PDB file of C-alpha atoms and ligand atoms in Angstrom:
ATOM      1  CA  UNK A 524    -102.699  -1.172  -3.499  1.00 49.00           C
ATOM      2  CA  UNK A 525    -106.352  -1.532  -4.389  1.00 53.00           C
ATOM      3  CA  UNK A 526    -108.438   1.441  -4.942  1.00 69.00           C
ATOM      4  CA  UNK A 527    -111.115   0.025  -2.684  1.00 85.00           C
ATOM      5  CA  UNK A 528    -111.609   0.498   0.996  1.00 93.00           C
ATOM      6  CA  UNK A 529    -109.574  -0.383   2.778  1.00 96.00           C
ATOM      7  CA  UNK A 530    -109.263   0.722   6.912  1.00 98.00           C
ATOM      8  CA  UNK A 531    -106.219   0.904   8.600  1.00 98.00           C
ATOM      9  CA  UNK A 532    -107.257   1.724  12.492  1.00 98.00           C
ATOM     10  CA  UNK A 533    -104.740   2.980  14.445  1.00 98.00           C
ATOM     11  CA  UNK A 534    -105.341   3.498  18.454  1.00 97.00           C
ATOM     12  CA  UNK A 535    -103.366   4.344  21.604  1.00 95.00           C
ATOM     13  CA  UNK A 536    -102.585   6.779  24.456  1.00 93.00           C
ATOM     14  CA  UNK A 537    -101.989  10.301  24.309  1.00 87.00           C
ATOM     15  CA  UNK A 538     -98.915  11.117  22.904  1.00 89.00           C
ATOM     16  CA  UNK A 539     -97.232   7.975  21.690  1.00 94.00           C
ATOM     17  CA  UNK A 540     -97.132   8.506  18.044  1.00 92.00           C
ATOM     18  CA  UNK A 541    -100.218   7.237  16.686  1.00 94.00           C
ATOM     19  CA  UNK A 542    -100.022  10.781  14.778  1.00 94.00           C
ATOM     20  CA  UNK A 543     -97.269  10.587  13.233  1.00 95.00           C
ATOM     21  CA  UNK A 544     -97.240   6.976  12.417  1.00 98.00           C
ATOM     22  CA  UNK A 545    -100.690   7.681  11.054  1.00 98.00           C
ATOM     23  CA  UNK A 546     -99.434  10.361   8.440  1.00 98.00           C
ATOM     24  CA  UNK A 547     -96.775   8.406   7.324  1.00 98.00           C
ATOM     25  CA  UNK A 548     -99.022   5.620   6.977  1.00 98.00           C
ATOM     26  CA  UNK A 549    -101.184   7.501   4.934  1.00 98.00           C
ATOM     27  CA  UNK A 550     -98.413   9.365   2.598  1.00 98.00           C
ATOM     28  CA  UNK A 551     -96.783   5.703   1.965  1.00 98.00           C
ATOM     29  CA  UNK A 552    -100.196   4.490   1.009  1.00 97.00           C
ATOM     30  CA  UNK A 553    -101.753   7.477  -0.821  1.00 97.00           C
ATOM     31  CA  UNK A 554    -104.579   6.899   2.114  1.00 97.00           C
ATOM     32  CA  UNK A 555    -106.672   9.586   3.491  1.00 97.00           C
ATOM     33  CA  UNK A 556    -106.151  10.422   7.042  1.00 97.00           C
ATOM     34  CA  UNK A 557    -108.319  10.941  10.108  1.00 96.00           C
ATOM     35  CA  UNK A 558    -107.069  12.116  13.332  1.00 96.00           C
ATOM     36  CA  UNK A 559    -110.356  11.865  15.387  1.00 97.00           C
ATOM     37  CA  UNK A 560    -109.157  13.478  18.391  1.00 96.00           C
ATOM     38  CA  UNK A 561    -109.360  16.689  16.462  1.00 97.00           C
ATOM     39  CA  UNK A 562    -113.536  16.217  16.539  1.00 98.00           C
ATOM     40  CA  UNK A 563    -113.634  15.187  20.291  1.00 97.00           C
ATOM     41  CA  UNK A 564    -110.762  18.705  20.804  1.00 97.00           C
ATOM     42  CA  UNK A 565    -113.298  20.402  18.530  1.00 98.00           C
ATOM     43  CA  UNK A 566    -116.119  19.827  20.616  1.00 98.00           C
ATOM     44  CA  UNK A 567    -114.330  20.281  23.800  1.00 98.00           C
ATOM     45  CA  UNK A 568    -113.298  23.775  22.182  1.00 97.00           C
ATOM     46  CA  UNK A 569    -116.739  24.640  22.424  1.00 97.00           C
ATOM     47  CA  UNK A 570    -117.834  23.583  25.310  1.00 98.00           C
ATOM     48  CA  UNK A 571    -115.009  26.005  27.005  1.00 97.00           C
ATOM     49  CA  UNK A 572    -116.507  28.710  24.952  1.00 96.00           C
ATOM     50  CA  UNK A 573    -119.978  27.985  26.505  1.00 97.00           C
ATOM     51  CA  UNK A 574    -121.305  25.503  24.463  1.00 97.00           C
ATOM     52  CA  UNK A 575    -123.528  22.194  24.840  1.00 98.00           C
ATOM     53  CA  UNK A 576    -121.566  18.469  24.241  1.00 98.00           C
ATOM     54  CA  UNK A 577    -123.704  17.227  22.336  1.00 98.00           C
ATOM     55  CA  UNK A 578    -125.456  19.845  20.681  1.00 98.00           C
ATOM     56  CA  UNK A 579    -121.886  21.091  19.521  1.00 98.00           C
ATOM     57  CA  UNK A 580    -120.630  17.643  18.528  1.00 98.00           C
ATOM     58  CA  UNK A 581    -124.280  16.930  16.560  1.00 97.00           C
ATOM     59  CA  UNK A 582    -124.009  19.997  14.587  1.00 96.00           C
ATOM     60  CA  UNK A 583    -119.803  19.457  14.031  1.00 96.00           C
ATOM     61  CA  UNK A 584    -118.576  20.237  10.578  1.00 91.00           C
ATOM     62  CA  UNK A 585    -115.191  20.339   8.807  1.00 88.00           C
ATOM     63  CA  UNK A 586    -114.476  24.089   9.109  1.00 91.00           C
ATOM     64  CA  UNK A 587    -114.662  23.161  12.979  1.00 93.00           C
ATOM     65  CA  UNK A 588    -112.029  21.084  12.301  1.00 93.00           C
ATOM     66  CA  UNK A 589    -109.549  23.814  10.919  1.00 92.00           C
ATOM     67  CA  UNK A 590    -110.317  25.723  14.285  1.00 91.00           C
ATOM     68  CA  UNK A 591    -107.078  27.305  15.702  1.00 90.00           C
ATOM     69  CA  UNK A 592    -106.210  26.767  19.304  1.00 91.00           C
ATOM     70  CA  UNK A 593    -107.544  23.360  19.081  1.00 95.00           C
ATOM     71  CA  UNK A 594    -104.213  21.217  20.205  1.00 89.00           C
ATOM     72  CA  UNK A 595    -103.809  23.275  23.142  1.00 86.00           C
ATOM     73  CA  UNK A 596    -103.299  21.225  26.500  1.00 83.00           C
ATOM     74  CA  UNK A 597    -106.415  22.924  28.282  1.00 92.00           C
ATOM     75  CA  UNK A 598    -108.716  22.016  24.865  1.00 95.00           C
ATOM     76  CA  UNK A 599    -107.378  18.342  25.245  1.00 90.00           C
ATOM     77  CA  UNK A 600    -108.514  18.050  28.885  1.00 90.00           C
ATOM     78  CA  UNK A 601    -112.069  20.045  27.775  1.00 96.00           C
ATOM     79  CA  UNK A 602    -111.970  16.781  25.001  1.00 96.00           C
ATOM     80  CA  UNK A 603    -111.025  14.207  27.139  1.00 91.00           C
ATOM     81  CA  UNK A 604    -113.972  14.815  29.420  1.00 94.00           C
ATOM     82  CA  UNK A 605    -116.733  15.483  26.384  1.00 97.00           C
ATOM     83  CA  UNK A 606    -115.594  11.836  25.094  1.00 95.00           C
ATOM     84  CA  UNK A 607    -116.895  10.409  27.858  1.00 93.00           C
ATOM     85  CA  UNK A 608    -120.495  11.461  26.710  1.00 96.00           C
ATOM     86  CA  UNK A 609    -122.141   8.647  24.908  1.00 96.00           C
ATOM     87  CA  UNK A 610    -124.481  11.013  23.334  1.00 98.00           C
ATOM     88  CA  UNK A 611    -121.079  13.085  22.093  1.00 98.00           C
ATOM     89  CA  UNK A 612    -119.135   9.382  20.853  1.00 97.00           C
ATOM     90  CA  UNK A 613    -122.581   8.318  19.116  1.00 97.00           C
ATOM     91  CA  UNK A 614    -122.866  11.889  17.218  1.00 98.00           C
ATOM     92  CA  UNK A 615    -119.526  11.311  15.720  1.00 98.00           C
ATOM     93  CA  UNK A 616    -119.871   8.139  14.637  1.00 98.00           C
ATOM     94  CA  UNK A 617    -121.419   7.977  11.102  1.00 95.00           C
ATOM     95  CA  UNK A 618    -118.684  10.662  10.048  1.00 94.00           C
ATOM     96  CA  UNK A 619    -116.003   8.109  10.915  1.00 97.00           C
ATOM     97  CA  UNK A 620    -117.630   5.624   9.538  1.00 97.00           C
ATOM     98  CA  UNK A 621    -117.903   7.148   6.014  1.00 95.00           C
ATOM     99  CA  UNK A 622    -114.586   8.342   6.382  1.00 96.00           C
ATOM    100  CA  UNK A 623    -113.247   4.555   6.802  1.00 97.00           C
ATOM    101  CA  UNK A 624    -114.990   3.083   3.750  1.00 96.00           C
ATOM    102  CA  UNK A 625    -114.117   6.071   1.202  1.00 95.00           C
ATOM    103  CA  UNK A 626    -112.749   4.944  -1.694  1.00 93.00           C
ATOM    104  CA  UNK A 627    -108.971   4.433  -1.996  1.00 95.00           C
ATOM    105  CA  UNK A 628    -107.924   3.568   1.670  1.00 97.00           C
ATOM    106  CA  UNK A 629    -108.108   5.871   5.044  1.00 98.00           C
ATOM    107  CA  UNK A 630    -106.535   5.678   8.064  1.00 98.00           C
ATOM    108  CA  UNK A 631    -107.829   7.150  11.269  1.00 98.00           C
ATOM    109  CA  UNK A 632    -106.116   7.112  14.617  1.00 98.00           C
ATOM    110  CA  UNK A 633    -108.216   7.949  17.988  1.00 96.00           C
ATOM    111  CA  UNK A 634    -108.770   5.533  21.011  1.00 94.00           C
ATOM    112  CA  UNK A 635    -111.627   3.338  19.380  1.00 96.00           C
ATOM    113  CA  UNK A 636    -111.323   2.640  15.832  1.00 97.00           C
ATOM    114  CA  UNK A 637    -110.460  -0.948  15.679  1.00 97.00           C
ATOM    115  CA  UNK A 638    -112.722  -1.693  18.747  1.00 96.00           C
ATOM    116  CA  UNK A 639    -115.976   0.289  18.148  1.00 96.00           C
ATOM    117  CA  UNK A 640    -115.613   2.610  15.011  1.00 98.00           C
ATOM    118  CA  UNK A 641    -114.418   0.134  12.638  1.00 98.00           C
ATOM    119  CA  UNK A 642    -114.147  -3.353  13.860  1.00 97.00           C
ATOM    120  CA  UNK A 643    -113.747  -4.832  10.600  1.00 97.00           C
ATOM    121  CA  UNK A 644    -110.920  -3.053   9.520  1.00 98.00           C
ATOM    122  CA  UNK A 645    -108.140  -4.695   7.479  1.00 97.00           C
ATOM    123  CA  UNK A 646    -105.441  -4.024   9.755  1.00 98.00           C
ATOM    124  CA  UNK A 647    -105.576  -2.571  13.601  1.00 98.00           C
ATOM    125  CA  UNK A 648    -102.475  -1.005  15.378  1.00 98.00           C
ATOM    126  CA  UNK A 649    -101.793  -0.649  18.938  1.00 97.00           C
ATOM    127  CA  UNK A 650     -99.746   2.153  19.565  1.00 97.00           C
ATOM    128  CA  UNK A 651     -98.038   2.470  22.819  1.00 96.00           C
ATOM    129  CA  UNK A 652     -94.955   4.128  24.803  1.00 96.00           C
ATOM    130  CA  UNK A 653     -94.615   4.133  28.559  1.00 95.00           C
ATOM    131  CA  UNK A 654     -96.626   7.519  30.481  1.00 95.00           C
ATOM    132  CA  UNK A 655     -93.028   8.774  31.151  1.00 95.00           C
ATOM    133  CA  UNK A 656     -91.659   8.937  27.475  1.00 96.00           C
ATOM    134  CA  UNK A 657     -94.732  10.652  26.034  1.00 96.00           C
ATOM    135  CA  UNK A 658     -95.360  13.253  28.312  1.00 96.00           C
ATOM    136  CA  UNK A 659     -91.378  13.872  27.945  1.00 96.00           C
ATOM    137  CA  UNK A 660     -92.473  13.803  24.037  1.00 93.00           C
ATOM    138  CA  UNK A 661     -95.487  16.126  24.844  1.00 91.00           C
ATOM    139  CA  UNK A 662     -93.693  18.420  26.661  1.00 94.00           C
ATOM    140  CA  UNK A 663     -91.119  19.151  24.064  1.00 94.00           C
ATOM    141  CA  UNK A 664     -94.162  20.080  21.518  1.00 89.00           C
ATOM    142  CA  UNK A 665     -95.856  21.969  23.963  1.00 88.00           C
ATOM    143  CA  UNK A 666     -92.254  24.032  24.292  1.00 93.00           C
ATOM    144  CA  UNK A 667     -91.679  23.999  20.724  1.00 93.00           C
ATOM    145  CA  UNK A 668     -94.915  25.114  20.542  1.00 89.00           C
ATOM    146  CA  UNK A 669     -94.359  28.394  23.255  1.00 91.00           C
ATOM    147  CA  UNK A 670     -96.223  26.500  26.173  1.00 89.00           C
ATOM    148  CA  UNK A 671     -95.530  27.818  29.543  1.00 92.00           C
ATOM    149  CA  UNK A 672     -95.363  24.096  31.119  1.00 92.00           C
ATOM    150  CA  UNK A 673     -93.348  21.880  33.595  1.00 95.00           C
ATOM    151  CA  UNK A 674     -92.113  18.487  32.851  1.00 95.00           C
ATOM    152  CA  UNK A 675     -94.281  17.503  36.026  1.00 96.00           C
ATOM    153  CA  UNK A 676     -97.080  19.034  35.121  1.00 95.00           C
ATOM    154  CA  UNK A 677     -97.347  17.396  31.226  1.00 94.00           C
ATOM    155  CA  UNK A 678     -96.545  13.985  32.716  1.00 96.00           C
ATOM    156  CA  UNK A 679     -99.761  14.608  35.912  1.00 95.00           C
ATOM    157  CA  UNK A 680    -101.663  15.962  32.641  1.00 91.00           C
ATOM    158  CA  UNK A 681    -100.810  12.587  30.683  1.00 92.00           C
ATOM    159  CA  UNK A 682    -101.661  10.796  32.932  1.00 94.00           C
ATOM    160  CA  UNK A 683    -104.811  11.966  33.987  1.00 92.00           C
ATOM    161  CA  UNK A 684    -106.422  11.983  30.585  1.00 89.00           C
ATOM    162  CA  UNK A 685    -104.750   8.285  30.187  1.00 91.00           C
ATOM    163  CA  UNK A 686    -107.391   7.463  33.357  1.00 92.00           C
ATOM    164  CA  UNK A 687    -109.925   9.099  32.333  1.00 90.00           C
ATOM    165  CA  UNK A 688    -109.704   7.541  28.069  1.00 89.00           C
ATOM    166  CA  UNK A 689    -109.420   3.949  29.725  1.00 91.00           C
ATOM    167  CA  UNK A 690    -111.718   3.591  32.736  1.00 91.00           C
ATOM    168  CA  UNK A 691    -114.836   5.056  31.226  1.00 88.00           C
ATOM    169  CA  UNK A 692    -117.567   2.943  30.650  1.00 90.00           C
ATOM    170  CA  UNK A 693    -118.661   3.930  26.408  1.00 90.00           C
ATOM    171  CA  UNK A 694    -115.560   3.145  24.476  1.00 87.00           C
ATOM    172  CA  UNK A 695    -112.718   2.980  26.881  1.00 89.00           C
ATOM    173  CA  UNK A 696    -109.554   2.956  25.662  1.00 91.00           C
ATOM    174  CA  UNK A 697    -108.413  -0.864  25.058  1.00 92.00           C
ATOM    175  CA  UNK A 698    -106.611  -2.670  22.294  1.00 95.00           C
ATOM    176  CA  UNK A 699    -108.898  -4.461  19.671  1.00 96.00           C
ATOM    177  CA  UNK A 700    -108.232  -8.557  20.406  1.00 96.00           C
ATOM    178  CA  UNK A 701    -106.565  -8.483  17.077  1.00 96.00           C
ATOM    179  CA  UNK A 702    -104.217  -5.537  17.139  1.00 97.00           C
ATOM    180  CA  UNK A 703    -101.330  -5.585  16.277  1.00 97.00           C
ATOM    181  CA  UNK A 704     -99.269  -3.354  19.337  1.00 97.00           C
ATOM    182  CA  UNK A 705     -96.326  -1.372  18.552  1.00 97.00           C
ATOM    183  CA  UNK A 706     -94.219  -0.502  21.437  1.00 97.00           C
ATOM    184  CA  UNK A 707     -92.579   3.347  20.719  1.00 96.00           C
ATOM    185  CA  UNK A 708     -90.724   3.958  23.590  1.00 95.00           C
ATOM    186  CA  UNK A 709     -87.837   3.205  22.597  1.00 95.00           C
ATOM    187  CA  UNK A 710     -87.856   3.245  18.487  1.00 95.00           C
ATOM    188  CA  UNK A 711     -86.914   6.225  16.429  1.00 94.00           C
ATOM    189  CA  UNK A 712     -89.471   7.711  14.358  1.00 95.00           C
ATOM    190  CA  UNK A 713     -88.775   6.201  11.305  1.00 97.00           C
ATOM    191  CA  UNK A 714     -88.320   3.135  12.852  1.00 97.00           C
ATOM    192  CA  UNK A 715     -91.839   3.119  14.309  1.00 97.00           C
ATOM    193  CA  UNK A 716     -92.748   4.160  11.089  1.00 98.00           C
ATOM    194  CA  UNK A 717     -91.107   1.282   9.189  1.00 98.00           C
ATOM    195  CA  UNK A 718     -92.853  -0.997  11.906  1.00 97.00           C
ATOM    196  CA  UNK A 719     -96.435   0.156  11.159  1.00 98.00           C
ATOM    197  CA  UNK A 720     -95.875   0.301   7.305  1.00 98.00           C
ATOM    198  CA  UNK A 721     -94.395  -3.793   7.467  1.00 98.00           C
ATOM    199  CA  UNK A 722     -97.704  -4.670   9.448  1.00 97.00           C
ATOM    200  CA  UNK A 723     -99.798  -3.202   6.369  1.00 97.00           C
ATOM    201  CA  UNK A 724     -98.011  -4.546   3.756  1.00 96.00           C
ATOM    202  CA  UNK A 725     -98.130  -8.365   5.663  1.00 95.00           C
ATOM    203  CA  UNK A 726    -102.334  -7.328   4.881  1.00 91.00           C
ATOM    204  CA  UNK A 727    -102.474  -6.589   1.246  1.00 83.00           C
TER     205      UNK A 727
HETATM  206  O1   DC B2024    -105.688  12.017  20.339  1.00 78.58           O
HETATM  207  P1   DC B2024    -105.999  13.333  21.049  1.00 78.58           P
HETATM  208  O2   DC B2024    -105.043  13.634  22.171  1.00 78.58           O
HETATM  209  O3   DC B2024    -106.143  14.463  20.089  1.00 78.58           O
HETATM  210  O4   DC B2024    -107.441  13.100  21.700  1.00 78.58           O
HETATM  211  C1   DC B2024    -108.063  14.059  22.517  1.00 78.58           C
HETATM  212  C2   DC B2024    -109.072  13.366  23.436  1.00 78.58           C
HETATM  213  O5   DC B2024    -110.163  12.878  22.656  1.00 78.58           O
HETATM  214  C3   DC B2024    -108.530  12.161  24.194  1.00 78.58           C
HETATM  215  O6   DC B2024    -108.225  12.446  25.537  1.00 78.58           O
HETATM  216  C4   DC B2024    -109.619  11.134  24.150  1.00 78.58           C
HETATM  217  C5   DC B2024    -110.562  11.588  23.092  1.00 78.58           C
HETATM  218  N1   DC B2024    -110.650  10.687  21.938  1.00 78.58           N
HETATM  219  C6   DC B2024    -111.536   9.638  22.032  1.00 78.58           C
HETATM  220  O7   DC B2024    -112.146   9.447  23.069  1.00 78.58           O
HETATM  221  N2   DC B2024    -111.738   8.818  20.969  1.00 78.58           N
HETATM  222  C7   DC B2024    -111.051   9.001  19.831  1.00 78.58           C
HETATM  223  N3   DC B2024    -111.279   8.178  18.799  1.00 78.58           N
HETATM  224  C8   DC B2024    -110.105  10.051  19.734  1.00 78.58           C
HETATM  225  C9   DC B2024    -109.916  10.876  20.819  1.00 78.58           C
END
């Protein structure tokens, strides 16, 4: 592939494999990767620790990034809420945007790449699995992870946040006109994998 820019935007729920579809993506490719929730999570990490939104999210940097503690189910709620902040979205925006046009390929996932972030990106995914397969997804990570949490309680936490990411008003979560959408619920990993990785090369 080209050493140029070259965006591949990646959106979707919570939860239905934009992550890992995104790193593989990336290795394939020898793209950089963004997972953007990690800034909104960031700033929502500091707001629970008594921060301002936006001041936090203005005055993000990388180290905030490496913060531990930050894929926890309470932070996600905390970043859920802070991305409905235009003032928060707006402060994160040039980063992204930089990000995207680096030199030798990125791909970032989040919830508004192809439609806001990066609009003219080469290729836009749509990644998608039904609410009950990714909290059943969610709540084996959380377990993995030492979570004390209830199947019930993952999915009413899933399905909150996918509310609250697709009715606001800045940025909801939508698919870009020209995504292409990639169905996970029932695929294996590697063949939602394959599936994004055919879509890119169909763009080179
Ligand atoms: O992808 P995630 O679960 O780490 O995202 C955490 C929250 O951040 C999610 O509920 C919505 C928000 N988010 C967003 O609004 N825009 C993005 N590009 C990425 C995440």
């Amino acid at each position: 592939m080209s050493t140029g820019p070259f965006t591949i935007a990646i959106d979707g729920p919570a939860a239905a494999g934009k992550g890992t579809i995104s790193r593989a993506v990336a290795a394939h490719f020898g793209f950089a990767h963004l997972d953007t929730g990690l800034l909104y999570r960031a700033v929502g990490a500091q707001v629970l620790a008594g921060s301002d939104a936006v001041a936090a999210a203005r005055a993000l940097t990388a180290a905030d990034l490496a913060a531990s503690g930050l894929r926890s189910a309470e932070v996600a709620q905390a970043a859920s809420r802070v991305a409905a902040i235009p003032e928060v979205r707006a402060a994160l925006t040039a980063f992204q945007r930089s990000f995207a046009r680096r030199a030798g390929g990125a791909v970032l996932d989040g919830r508004d790449i192809g439609t806001v972030i990066c609009p003219d990106a080469e290729v836009k995914l749509f990644v998608t699995a039904s609410a009950e397969v990714r909290a059943e997804r969610r709540f084996a990570e959380l377990r993995e992870a030492g979570a004390d949490v209830t199947r019930a309680g993952v999915l009413a936490d899933v399905r909150e946040r996918d509310a609250r990411d697709r009715e606001r008003s800045t940025a909801p979560l939508v698919p870009a006109s020209d995504a292409i959408e990639i169905d996970t619920s029932s695929l294996s990993v590697d063949a939602a994998i394959a599936a994004a990785i055919a879509v890119v090369e169909a763009r080179r």
